[in-house]
Every structure is written in C-alpha cells, then in structure tokens.
Short mmCIF file of C-alpha atoms in Angstrom, two decimals:
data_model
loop_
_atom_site.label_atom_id
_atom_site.label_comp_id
_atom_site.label_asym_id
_atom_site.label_seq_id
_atom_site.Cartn_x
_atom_site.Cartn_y
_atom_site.Cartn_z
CA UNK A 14 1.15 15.76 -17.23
CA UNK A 15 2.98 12.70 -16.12
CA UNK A 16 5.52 13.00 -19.35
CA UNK A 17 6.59 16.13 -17.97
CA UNK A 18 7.93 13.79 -14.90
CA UNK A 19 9.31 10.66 -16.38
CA UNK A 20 10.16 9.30 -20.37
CA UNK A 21 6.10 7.01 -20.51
CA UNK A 22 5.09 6.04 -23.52
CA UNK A 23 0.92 6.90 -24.19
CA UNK A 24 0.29 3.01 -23.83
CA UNK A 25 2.34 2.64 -20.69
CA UNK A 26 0.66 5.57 -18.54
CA UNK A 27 -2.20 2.98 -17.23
CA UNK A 28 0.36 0.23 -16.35
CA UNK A 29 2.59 2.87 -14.33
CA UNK A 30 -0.17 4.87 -12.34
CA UNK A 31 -1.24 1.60 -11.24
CA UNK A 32 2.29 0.30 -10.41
CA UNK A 33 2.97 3.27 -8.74
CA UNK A 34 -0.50 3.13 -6.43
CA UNK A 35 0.04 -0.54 -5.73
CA UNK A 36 3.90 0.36 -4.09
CA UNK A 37 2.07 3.53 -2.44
CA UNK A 38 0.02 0.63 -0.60
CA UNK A 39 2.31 -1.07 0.58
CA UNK A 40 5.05 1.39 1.78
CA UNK A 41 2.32 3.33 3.55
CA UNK A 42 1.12 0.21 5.10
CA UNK A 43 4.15 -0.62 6.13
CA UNK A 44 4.86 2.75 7.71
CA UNK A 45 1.95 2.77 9.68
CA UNK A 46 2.87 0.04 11.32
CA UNK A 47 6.69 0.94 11.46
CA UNK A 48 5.73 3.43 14.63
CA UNK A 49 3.58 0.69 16.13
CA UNK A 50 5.79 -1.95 16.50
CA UNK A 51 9.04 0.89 17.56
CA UNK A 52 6.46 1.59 20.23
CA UNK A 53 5.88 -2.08 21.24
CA UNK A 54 9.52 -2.94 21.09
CA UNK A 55 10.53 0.14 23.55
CA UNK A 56 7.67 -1.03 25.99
CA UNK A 57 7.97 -4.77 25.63
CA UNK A 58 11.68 -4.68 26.09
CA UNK A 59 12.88 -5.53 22.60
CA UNK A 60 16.18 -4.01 22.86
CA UNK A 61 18.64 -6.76 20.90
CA UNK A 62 18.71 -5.97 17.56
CA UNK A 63 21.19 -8.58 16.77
CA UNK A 64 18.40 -11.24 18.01
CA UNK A 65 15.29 -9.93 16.04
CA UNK A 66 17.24 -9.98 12.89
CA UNK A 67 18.39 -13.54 13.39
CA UNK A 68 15.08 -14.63 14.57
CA UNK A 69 13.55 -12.86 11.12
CA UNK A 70 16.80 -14.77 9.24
CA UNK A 71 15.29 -18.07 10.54
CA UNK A 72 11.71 -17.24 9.46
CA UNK A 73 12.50 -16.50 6.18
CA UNK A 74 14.18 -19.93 5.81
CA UNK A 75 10.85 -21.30 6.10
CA UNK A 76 8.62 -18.55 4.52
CA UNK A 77 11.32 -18.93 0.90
CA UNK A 78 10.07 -22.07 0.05
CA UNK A 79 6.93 -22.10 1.04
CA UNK A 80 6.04 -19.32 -1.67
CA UNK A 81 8.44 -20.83 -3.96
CA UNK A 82 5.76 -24.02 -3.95
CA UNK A 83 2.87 -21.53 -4.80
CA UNK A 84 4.28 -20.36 -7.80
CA UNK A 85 5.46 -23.10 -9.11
CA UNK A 86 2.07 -24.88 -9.22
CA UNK A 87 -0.34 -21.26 -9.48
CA UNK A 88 0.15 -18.45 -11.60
CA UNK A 89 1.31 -14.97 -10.65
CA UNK A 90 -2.17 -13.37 -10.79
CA UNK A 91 -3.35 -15.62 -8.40
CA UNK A 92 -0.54 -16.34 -5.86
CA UNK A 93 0.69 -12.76 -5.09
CA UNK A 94 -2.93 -11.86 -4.04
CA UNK A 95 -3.31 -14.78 -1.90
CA UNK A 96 0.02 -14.31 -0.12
CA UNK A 97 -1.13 -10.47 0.58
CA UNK A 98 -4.22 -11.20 1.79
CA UNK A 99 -2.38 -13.94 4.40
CA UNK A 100 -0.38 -11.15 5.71
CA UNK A 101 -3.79 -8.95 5.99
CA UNK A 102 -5.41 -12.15 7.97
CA UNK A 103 -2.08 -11.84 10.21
CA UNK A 104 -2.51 -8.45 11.00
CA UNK A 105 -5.72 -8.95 11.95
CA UNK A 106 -5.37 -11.85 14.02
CA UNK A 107 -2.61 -9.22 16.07
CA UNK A 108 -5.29 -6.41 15.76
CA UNK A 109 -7.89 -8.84 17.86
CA UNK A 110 -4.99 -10.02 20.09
CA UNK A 111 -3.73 -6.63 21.27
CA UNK A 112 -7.66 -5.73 21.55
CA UNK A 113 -8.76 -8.63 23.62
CA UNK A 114 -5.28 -8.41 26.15
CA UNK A 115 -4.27 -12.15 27.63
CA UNK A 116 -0.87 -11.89 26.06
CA UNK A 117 2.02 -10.76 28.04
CA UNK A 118 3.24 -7.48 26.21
CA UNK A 119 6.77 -8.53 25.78
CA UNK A 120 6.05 -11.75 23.99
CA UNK A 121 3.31 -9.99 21.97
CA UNK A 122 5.96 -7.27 21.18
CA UNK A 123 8.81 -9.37 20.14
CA UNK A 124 6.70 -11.85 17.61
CA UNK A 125 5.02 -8.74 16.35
CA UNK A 126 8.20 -7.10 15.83
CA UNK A 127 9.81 -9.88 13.45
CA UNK A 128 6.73 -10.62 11.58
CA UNK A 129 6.82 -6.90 10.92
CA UNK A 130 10.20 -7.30 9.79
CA UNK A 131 9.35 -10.49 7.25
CA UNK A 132 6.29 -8.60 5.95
CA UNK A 133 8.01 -5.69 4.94
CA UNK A 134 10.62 -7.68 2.85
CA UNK A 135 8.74 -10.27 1.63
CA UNK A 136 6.08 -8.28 0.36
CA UNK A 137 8.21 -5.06 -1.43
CA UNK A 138 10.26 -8.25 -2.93
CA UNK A 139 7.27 -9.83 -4.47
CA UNK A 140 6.59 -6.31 -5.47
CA UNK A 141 9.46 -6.03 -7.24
CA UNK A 142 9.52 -9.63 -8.83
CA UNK A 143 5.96 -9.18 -10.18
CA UNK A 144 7.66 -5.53 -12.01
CA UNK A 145 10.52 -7.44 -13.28
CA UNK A 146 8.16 -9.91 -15.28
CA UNK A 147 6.08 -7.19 -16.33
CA UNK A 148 8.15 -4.86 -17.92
CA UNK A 149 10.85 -4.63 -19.97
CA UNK A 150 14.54 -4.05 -19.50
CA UNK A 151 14.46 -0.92 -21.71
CA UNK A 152 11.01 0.02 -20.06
CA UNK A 153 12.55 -0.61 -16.47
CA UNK A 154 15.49 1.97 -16.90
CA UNK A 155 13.19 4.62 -17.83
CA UNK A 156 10.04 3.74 -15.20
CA UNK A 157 11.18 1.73 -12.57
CA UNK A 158 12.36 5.10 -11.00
CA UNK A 159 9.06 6.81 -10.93
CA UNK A 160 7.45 3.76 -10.00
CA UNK A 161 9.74 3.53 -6.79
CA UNK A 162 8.32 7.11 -5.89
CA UNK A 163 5.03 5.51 -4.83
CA UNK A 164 7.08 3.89 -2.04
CA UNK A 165 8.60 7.20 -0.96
CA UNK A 166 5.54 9.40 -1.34
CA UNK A 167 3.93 5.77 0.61
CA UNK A 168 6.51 6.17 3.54
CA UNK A 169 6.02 10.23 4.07
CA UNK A 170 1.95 9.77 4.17
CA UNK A 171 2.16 7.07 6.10
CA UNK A 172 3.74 8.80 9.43
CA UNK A 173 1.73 11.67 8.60
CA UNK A 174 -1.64 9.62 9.23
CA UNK A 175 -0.16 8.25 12.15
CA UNK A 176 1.34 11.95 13.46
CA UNK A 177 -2.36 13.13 13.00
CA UNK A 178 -5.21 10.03 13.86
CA UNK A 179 -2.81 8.11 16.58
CA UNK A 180 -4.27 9.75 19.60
CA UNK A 181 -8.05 10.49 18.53
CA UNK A 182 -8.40 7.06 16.98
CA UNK A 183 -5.84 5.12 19.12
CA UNK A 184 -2.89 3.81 17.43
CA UNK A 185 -3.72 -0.08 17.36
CA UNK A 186 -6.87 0.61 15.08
CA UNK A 187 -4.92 2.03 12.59
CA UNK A 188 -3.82 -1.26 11.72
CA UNK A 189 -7.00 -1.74 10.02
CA UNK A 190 -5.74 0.83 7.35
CA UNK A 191 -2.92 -0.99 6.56
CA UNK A 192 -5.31 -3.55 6.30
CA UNK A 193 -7.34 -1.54 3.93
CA UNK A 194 -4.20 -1.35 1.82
CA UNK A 195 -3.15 -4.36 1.72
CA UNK A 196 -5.92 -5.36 -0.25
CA UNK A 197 -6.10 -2.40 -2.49
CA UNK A 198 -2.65 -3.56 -3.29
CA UNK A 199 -4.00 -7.29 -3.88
CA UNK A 200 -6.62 -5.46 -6.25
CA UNK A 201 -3.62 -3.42 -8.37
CA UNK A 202 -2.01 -7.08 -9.21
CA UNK A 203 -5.30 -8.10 -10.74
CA UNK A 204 -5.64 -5.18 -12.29
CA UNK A 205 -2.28 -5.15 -13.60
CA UNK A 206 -2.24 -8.75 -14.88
CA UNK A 207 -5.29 -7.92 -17.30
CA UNK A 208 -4.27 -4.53 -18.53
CA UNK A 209 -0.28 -4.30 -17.84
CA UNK A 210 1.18 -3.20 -21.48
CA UNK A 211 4.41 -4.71 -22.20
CA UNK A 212 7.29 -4.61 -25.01
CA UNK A 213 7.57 -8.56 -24.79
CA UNK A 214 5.24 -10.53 -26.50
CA UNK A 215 2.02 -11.15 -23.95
CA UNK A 216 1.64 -14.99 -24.45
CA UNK A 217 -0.65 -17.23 -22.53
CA UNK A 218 2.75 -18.61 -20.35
CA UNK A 219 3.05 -14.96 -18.84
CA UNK A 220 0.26 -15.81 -16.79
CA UNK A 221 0.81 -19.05 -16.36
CA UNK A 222 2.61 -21.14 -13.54
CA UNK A 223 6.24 -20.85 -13.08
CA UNK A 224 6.60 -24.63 -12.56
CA UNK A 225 9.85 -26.32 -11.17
CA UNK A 226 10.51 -27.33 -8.14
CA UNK A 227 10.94 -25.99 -4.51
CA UNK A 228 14.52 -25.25 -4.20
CA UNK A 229 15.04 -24.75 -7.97
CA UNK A 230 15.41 -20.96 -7.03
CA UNK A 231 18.75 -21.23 -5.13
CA UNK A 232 20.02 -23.82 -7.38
CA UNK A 233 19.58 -21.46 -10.26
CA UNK A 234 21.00 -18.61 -7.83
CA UNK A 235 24.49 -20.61 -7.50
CA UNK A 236 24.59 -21.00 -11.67
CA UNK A 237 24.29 -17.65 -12.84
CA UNK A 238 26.98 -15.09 -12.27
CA UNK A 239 24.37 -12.37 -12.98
CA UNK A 240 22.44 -14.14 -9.80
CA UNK A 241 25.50 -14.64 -7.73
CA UNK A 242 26.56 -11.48 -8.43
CA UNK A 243 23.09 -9.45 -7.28
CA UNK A 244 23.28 -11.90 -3.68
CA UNK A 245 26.51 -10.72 -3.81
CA UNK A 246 25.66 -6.97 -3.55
CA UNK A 247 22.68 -7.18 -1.48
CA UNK A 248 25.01 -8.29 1.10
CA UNK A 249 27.30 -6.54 0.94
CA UNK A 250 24.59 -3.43 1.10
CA UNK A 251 22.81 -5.20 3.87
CA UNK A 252 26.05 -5.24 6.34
CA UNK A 253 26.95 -1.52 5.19
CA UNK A 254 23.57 -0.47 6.41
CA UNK A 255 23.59 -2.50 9.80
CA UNK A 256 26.95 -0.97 10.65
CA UNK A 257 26.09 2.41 10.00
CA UNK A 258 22.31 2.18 11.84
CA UNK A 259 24.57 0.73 14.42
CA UNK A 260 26.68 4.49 14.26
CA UNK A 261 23.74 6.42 13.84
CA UNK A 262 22.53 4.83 17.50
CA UNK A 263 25.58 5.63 18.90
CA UNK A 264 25.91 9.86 17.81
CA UNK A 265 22.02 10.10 18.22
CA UNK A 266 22.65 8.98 21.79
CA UNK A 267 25.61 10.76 22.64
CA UNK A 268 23.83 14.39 21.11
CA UNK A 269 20.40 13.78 22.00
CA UNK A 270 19.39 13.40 25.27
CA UNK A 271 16.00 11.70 26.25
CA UNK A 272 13.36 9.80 24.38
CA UNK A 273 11.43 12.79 22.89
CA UNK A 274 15.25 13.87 21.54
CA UNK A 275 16.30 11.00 19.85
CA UNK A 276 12.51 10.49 18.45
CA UNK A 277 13.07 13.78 17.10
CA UNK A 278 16.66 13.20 15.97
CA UNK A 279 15.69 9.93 13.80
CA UNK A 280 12.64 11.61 12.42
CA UNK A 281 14.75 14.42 11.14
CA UNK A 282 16.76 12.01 9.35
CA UNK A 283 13.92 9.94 8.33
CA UNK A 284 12.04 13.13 6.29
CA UNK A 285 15.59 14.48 4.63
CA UNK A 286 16.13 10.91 3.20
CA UNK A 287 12.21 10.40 1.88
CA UNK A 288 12.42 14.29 0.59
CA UNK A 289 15.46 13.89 -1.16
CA UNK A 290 14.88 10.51 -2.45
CA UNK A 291 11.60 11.17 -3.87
CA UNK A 292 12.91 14.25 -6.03
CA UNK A 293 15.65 12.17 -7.30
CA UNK A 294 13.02 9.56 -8.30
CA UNK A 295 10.42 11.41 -9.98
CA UNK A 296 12.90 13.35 -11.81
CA UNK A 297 16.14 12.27 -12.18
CA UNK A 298 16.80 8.62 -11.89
CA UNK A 299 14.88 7.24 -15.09
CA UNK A 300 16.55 9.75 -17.37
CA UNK A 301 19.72 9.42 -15.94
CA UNK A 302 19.37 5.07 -16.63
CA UNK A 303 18.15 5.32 -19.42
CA UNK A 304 21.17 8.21 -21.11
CA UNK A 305 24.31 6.68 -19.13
CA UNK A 306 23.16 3.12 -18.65
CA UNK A 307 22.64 1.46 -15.05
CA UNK A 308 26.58 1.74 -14.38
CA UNK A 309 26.35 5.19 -12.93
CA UNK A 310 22.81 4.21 -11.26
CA UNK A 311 24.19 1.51 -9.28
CA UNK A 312 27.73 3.32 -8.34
CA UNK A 313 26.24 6.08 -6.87
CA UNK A 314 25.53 4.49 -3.35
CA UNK A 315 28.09 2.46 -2.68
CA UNK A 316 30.40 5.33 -3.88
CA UNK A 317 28.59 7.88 -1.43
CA UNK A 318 29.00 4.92 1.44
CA UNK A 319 32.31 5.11 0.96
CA UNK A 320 32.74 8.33 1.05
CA UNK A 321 30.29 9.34 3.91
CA UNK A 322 31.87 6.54 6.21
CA UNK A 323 35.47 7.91 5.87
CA UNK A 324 34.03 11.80 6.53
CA UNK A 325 31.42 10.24 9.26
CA UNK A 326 34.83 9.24 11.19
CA UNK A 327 36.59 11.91 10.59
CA UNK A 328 33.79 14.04 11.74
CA UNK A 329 31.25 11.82 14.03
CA UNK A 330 28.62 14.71 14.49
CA UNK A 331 24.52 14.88 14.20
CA UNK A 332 24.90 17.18 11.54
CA UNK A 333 27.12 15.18 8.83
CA UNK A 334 25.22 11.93 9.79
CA UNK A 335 21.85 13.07 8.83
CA UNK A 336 24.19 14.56 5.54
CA UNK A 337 25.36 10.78 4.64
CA UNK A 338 22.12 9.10 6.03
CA UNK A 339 20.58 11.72 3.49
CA UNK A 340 22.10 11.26 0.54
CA UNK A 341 23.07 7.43 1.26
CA UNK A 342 19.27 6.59 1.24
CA UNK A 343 18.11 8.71 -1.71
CA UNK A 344 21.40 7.28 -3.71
CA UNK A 345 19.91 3.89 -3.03
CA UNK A 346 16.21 4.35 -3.11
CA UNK A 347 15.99 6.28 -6.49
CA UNK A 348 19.42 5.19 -8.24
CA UNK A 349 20.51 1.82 -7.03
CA UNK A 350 17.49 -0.13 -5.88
CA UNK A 351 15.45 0.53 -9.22
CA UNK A 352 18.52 0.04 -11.60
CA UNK A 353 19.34 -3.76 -9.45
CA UNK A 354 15.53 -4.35 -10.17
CA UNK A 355 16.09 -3.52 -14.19
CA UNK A 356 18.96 -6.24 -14.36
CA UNK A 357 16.27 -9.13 -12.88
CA UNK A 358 14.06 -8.08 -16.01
CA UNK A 359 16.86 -10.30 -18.47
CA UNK A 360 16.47 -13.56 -16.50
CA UNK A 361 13.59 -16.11 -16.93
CA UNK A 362 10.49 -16.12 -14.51
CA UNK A 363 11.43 -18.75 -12.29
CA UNK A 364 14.53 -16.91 -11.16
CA UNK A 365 12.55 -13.58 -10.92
CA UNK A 366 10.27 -15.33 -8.35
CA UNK A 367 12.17 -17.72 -6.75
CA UNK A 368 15.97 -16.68 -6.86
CA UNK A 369 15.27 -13.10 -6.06
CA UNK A 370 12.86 -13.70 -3.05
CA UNK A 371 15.56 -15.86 -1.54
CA UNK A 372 18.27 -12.64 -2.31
CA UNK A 373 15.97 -9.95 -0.99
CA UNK A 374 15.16 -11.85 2.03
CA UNK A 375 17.14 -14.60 3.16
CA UNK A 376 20.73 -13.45 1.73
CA UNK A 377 19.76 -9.68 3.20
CA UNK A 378 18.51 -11.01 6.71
CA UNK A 379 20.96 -13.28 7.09
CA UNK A 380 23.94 -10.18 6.29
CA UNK A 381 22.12 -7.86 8.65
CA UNK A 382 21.91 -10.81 11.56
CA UNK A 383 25.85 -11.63 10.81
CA UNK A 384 26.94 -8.00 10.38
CA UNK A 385 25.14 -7.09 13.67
CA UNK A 386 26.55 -9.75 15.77
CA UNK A 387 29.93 -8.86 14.44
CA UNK A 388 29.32 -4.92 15.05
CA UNK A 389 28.40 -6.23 18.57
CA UNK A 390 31.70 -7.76 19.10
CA UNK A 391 34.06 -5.45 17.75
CA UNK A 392 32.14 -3.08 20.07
CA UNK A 393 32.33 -4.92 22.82
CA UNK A 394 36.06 -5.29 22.22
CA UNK A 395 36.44 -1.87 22.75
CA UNK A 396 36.54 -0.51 19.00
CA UNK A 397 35.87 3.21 18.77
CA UNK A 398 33.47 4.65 16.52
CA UNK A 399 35.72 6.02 14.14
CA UNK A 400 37.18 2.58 14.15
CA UNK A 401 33.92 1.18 13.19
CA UNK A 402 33.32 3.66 10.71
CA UNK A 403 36.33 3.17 8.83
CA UNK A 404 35.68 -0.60 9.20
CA UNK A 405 32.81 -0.19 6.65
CA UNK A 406 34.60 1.40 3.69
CA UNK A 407 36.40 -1.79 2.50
CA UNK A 408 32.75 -3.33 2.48
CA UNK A 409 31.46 -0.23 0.66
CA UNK A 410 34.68 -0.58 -2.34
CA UNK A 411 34.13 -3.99 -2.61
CA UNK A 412 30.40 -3.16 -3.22
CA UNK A 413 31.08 -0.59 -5.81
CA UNK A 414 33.43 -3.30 -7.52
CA UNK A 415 30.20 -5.43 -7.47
CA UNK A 416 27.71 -3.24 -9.07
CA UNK A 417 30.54 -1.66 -11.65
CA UNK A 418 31.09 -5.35 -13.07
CA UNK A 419 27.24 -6.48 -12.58
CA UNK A 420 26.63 -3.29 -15.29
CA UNK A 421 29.32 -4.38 -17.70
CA UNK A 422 27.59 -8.44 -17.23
CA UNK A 423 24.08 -6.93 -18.03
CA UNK A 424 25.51 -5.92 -20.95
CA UNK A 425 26.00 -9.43 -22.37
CA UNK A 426 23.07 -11.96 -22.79
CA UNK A 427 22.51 -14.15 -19.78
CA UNK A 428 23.19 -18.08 -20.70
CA UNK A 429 20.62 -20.33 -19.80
CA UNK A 430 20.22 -23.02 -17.81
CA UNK A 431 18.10 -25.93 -19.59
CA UNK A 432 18.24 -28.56 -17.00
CA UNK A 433 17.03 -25.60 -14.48
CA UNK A 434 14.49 -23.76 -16.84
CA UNK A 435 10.98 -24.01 -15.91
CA UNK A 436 8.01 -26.01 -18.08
CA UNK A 437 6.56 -22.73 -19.05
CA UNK A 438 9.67 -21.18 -20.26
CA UNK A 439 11.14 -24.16 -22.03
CA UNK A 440 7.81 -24.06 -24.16
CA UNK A 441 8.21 -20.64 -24.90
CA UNK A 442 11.44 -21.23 -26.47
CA UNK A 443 10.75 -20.89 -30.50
CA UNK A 444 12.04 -24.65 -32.25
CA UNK A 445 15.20 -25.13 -33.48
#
C-alpha cells in the first residue's frame, strides 16, 4: 500500500512508518500547545513579537551548547530521549503551575510562550539531525518527503483534538497529551536505533558518541561552504517569513474585524497550507527529488516568495494572501525543507548534531529577532505595505541564488576537516 505513495524499498517500510509516527508526535504535540500558549499570550499581554523572538534568540545561546556537550560524551540513542523527556518534565512542571495558580498570568504567559517557541525548534531539529544520520542521501531524496507528512498530518490532528476536547476537558489538561507524545516520540528513537535499515554500513560508531568538543559545531559551521551556505539560507528564509507574518497581521486586521474574525481568518490560512502541503508530500516531493535532483526542490519556495511578494503588493487583499501563504508553506514544507535536510546526510555526525542545531535554532531565531526589529522600524518610519512587501523580494532572489548554488555544491564531495573531525569518525576512516 505505502509503495503506491512514495519510491520504499521492502526493507525500508519499518524504518519509515516509524519515522513518520515519531514526527506525527511531535508536530501534534506541538500543535496542541500552539492554541494554548496564542491564548495565554492574548490574555497575559504578550503583544511584542519582536521581544519574544529575541528573548527565544538568547535562550538558544545557552540551550546550543548545552546539548552539544551531551552528544559529544553519550550516544544518539541515549541523548535524544533524555532531552525529550526534559521538555516533557517542563511541561509538566507548567501543567502543575497553571493548576495550582500563585503566578501572575502575564509572567506565566510570557516564559511559557518562549519556551514554547525553543521546544518547537529544538526538538523538530533534533528530529531532523537524528534522520540525516540515519538515512542515506539517495534514501533521503526519495523518503524524506513522506516522512515530513507525519508533521503535516501531526499539525491538522492536533487542532482538531483541541477544536473538539478544549471545552469538555479544559484546555490546560490537554497538555498531558502532548505529554503522552512526547514520550511515544522518545520510544520511536529507541526503536529506530535498533531496527533503522540503512544503505551505509551499520558499524558500532553509528551508535556511538559523537565526541569533540562544545563549540566544535560552529567552528566546523564557519569551514564548510556546504555549512555556511545552509546558515546562509535559513536566514535568509527566516527574515522572508517574519516580514511576511508581519503583512499577513496587517491585511488580516484591516479585512477582519474582531477577535472571532481574525481567529477565523488565520485558521483559514492555516488548513489551505497543511492541505496543500501534505498532498505535495505524500505524493509529489520524493519523486520529484529523486528524477530532477534537489535543484528544483529547493527553488521552488524562494521562487514562489518572490513571486507572491511582488503580486501581494500589487494586490494586498485576504484573498491572494491566503494564495501565497498557501502555496509559500506547502513549497517549503514538502519541497524545500526535506530536500535542505537530504544535503546534511553528506556531512559527518558531529556537524549533523552540532552545526545544524546551532543553524535551525540560533542562526533562524536570531534572523527572525533582527528581521522583526527591522520590520518594526521601517514601519514605524512610515513605510507602506506595499513598500514592505516589495522590500522582501531582494531577500527572496538572493535566497533562490543560495539554494540554486547549494544544489550544484551537493553535487561535489564535501572536503573534510581532520583537525575538526570527531574521535568516532576519524576511526571510521579505512587506513591509508
């Protein structure tokens, strides 16, 4: 049934119904608690988005390093569990506090509302790091679509739980299920690391620690062009996105008039961007890497960006915003986010856990705190929002420049680094 869907091989079908449970997990997790903390945030008086995102930037400068430690000393089968499992132990330490009372809401709301913000990075980047040492390059461009699905069909169940059990169960105990989920998803990584069939050799060192040091993940960042070149876009994709949900705020407002409006407005583009992206997923993005290479997978977004930006301005309505929200987020989801995640399959393990959790988190909170603050001030300075729109299309070419010459560098073997490599690689290297 499933190789009616997506190019699996018999001995990969386990491997790929797990992956895709374990990112179900988390992305309905997550967007359980999405609608909690919005709800927290409107009644606690978080209103500056420009100051959650920098206060999320600064946590993640701490949060980085801390797991780069971990697994550099513990192996992967071991760490990622224990870091989920501190994030469940957060969320119920918040489930008891918002139970017991004592805290003033706003405070409550406002550290809820960034640690909501580091969890969902941190934990979809581990995801991804954990997929990149897994499988293959090859088996990436035809799976790593499908797999991404889970997330969608994840982030369409998840508000439907919450739609439909909110008001008879009251909306903080459904923290408990993301709870619940959490640690089914700590259970999939187990799972995973015992029965996860791969092309590349499975060797004792797959499972064992990275090694290296703390900060060896940036320094390797800053001496590959393949790395460089990945921070590089997820910037420049980070400060795209601010600037448009910065738009989107401003037509939503000026259409839709009162709360239940504007709830209703985002929702609407919320359920065309999960619809669309999961169709592209499940059918068309793991064919479409693996015929015409990851080129056309990672042009597709910034191209539509582009595009969409230049038409948003011309035309600043509800209906061609949810249009370019639409196909935007589907473009990324199903094309560009799993074809980025098939080029950190070529580099060795310590950059797959420590270079790309600092680029998926630091590098993207610290473009969305910048952009914002910048966004704030050209608004402030009176730019209109057709100015602002047309302010992100040089941002969105110089992204599609990125990912065009990141396709043509995947084609060529990454060099490596000895003096950065980890113990565990370096022994993995055949003699001379």
């Amino acid at each position: 049934m499933l190789k009616k869907f997506v190019n699996v091989k018999d001995e990969e079908v386990g491997s790929v119904l797990l992956s895709f449970v374990y990112f179900f997990t988390l992305m309905c997790g997550y967007a359980i608690l999405k609608p909690l903390r919005d709800e927290m945030a409107t009644a606690g008086g978080v209103k500056n988005v420009a100051w959650v995102f920098t206060a999320t930037f600064v946590v993640m400068l701490v949060v980085v390093p801390v797991f780069s430690a971990l697994v550099a000393r513990w192996p992967r089968q071991r760490v990622i569990p224990l870091v989920y499992r501190f994030f469940l132990l957060n969320l119920l330490g918040f489930f008891v506090v918002m139970k017991l009372g004592g805290v003033p809401r706003e405070q409550l709301a406002r550290v809820f509302f960034v640690w909501v913000s580091v969890y969902n990075l941190f934990v979809v980047s581990i995801f991804w790091s954990f997929m990149a040492d897994l499988f293959e390059s090859e088996q990436g461009r035809r799976l790593f679509g499908f797999i991404a699905g889970g997330g969608t069909v994840g982030l369409l169940v998840g508000p439907f739980l919450v739609k439909h059990l909110a008001e008879p169960l009251g909306a903080t105990n459904l923290m408990l299920i993301t709870a619940v989920l959490l640690e089914v998803s700590a259970r999939c990584v187990r799972r995973l690391s015992h029965r996860a069939v791969v092309v590349r050799p499975r060797e004792a060192a797959a499972e064992a620690p990275v090694g290296g040091g703390v900060f060896d993940g940036l320094r390797l960042l800053f001496s590959s062009p393949l790395l460089l070149g990945l921070g590089l876009q997820i910037l420049l994709y980070a400060s795209t996105s601010t600037f448009l949900y910065n738009q989107q705020a401003h037509i939503v407002a000026s259409v839709a008039s009162g709360s239940d409006a504007r709830t209703a407005a985002f929702a609407n583009i919320d359920f065309w961007v999960q619809a669309l992206t999961l169709v592209l997923q499940t059918l068309v993005a793991g064919r479409l890497m693996a015929r015409f290479g990851l080129g056309l997978a990672l042009a597709v977004a910034p191209l539509v960006t582009a595009i969409g930006s230049f038409w948003l301005a011309m035309v600043p309505s509800m209906l061609v915003l949810i249009a370019f929200k639409s196909l935007r987020g589907a473009t990324h989801y199903s094309l560009e986010r799993p074809a980025r995640e098939v080029l950190f399959t070529s580099v060795d393990r310590e950059a797959k856990y420590k270079s790309k959790g600092f680029i998926d988190t630091v590098v993207y909170r610290g473009s969305d705190s910048v952009s914002s603050w910048l966004y704030t001030g050209l608004d402030k300075l009176g730019m209109s929002t057709s100015a602002l729109s047309l302010a992100t299309i040089p941002l969105a070419g110089l992204w599609l420049a990125v990912s065009l010459w990141l396709a043509r560098l995947a084609r060529k073997p990454e060099p490596s680094a000895p003096a950065l490599a980890s113990p565990v690689d370096a022994a993995r290297r055949p003699a001379a």
